[in-house]
Amino acid sequence: MSHIPLPAGPAPDCSCSTGRPPARGDEQDGGGRFGPTHALILLIAFLALGCTLFLAGTELKSVLTLLGGCGAIGAATLTAAGGGRRLMTVLIETAVRSGAGK
């Protein structure tokens, strides 16, 4: 076991603790709104996943169904997290009406 000398005196204040909650868009971890870079990364990931599944022998109909389902779940999550509850309500209502044949 090594003995590391500890500094004498009080510990310095942490630079990240300001005593106030972070403002919107002021997150320390780089988090924030969904932007064009995020959309490009997701597009590339979807294309790569679809190509990989197709080249592995999965039939095209199954690949498109899987990617469509993943896209729908992602869009619903972004809508809910982004505060688009009214838009989500309209989309769900439309889906229910189209499923009921109205």
Protein backbone atom coordinates (compact mmCIF):
# COMPACT_ATOMS: atom_id res chain seq x y z
CA MET A 1 0.00 0.00 0.00
CA SER A 2 1.40 3.41 -0.90
CA HIS A 3 1.12 6.44 1.32
CA ILE A 4 0.01 9.51 -0.56
CA PRO A 5 0.29 12.73 1.42
CA LEU A 6 -3.00 14.60 1.75
CA PRO A 7 -3.10 18.38 1.44
CA ALA A 8 -3.63 20.27 4.65
CA GLY A 9 -6.56 22.63 5.03
CA PRO A 10 -10.10 22.70 3.66
CA ALA A 11 -10.88 21.13 0.31
CA PRO A 12 -11.40 23.55 -2.59
CA ASP A 13 -14.93 24.07 -3.86
CA CYS A 14 -16.00 22.03 -6.83
CA SER A 15 -16.23 24.16 -9.97
CA CYS A 16 -19.38 22.33 -11.08
CA SER A 17 -21.46 23.14 -8.00
CA THR A 18 -22.92 26.61 -8.43
CA GLY A 19 -25.82 26.09 -6.06
CA ARG A 20 -28.40 26.44 -8.83
CA PRO A 21 -29.93 23.88 -11.15
CA PRO A 22 -28.61 23.98 -14.71
CA ALA A 23 -30.57 26.16 -17.10
CA ARG A 24 -32.16 24.64 -20.17
CA GLY A 25 -29.40 23.87 -22.67
CA ASP A 26 -26.73 24.51 -20.00
CA GLU A 27 -26.04 20.86 -19.21
CA GLN A 28 -22.47 19.94 -18.35
CA ASP A 29 -22.52 16.59 -20.15
CA GLY A 30 -23.22 18.07 -23.57
CA GLY A 31 -26.85 16.95 -23.56
CA GLY A 32 -29.40 19.12 -25.22
CA ARG A 33 -31.89 19.21 -28.00
CA PHE A 34 -32.14 16.78 -30.88
CA GLY A 35 -30.22 18.35 -33.72
CA PRO A 36 -29.18 17.62 -37.28
CA THR A 37 -26.04 15.80 -36.17
CA HIS A 38 -28.14 13.40 -34.11
CA ALA A 39 -30.45 12.83 -37.06
CA LEU A 40 -27.50 12.07 -39.36
CA ILE A 41 -26.04 9.58 -36.89
CA LEU A 42 -29.38 7.81 -36.57
CA LEU A 43 -29.81 7.73 -40.35
CA ILE A 44 -26.39 6.15 -40.81
CA ALA A 45 -27.10 3.64 -38.03
CA PHE A 46 -30.44 2.67 -39.62
CA LEU A 47 -28.88 2.26 -43.06
CA ALA A 48 -26.04 0.17 -41.65
CA LEU A 49 -28.44 -2.01 -39.65
CA GLY A 50 -30.72 -2.55 -42.64
CA CYS A 51 -27.83 -3.41 -44.97
CA THR A 52 -26.28 -5.77 -42.43
CA LEU A 53 -29.54 -7.62 -41.85
CA PHE A 54 -30.22 -7.90 -45.59
CA LEU A 55 -26.71 -9.16 -46.34
CA ALA A 56 -27.03 -11.69 -43.50
CA GLY A 57 -29.97 -13.26 -45.31
CA THR A 58 -33.00 -11.63 -43.68
CA GLU A 59 -35.80 -11.08 -46.17
CA LEU A 60 -36.42 -7.47 -47.18
CA LYS A 61 -39.98 -7.35 -45.81
CA SER A 62 -38.76 -8.28 -42.33
CA VAL A 63 -35.94 -5.72 -42.45
CA LEU A 64 -38.31 -2.93 -43.46
CA THR A 65 -40.83 -3.93 -40.78
CA LEU A 66 -38.14 -3.96 -38.09
CA LEU A 67 -36.70 -0.59 -39.13
CA GLY A 68 -40.18 0.94 -39.41
CA GLY A 69 -41.04 -0.21 -35.90
CA CYS A 70 -37.77 1.12 -34.50
CA GLY A 71 -38.35 4.44 -36.24
CA ALA A 72 -41.89 4.72 -34.88
CA ILE A 73 -40.71 4.01 -31.34
CA GLY A 74 -37.91 6.56 -31.69
CA ALA A 75 -40.25 9.23 -33.06
CA ALA A 76 -42.75 8.63 -30.25
CA THR A 77 -39.98 8.85 -27.65
CA LEU A 78 -38.62 12.11 -29.08
CA THR A 79 -42.11 13.57 -29.30
CA ALA A 80 -42.91 12.67 -25.70
CA ALA A 81 -39.55 13.88 -24.37
CA GLY A 82 -39.69 17.09 -26.39
CA GLY A 83 -42.98 18.19 -24.93
CA GLY A 84 -44.98 17.43 -28.06
CA ARG A 85 -47.80 15.80 -26.13
CA ARG A 86 -50.46 17.43 -28.29
CA LEU A 87 -48.83 16.15 -31.49
CA MET A 88 -48.54 12.70 -29.96
CA THR A 89 -52.22 12.77 -28.99
CA VAL A 90 -53.20 13.64 -32.56
CA LEU A 91 -50.99 10.88 -33.99
CA ILE A 92 -52.38 8.25 -31.61
CA GLU A 93 -55.94 9.38 -32.29
CA THR A 94 -55.34 9.12 -36.04
CA ALA A 95 -53.83 5.65 -35.68
CA VAL A 96 -56.78 4.45 -33.59
CA ARG A 97 -59.30 5.88 -36.05
CA SER A 98 -57.54 4.32 -39.04
CA GLY A 99 -57.39 0.98 -37.21
CA ALA A 100 -61.11 1.20 -36.46
CA GLY A 101 -61.86 1.95 -40.13
CA LYS A 102 -63.32 5.42 -39.62
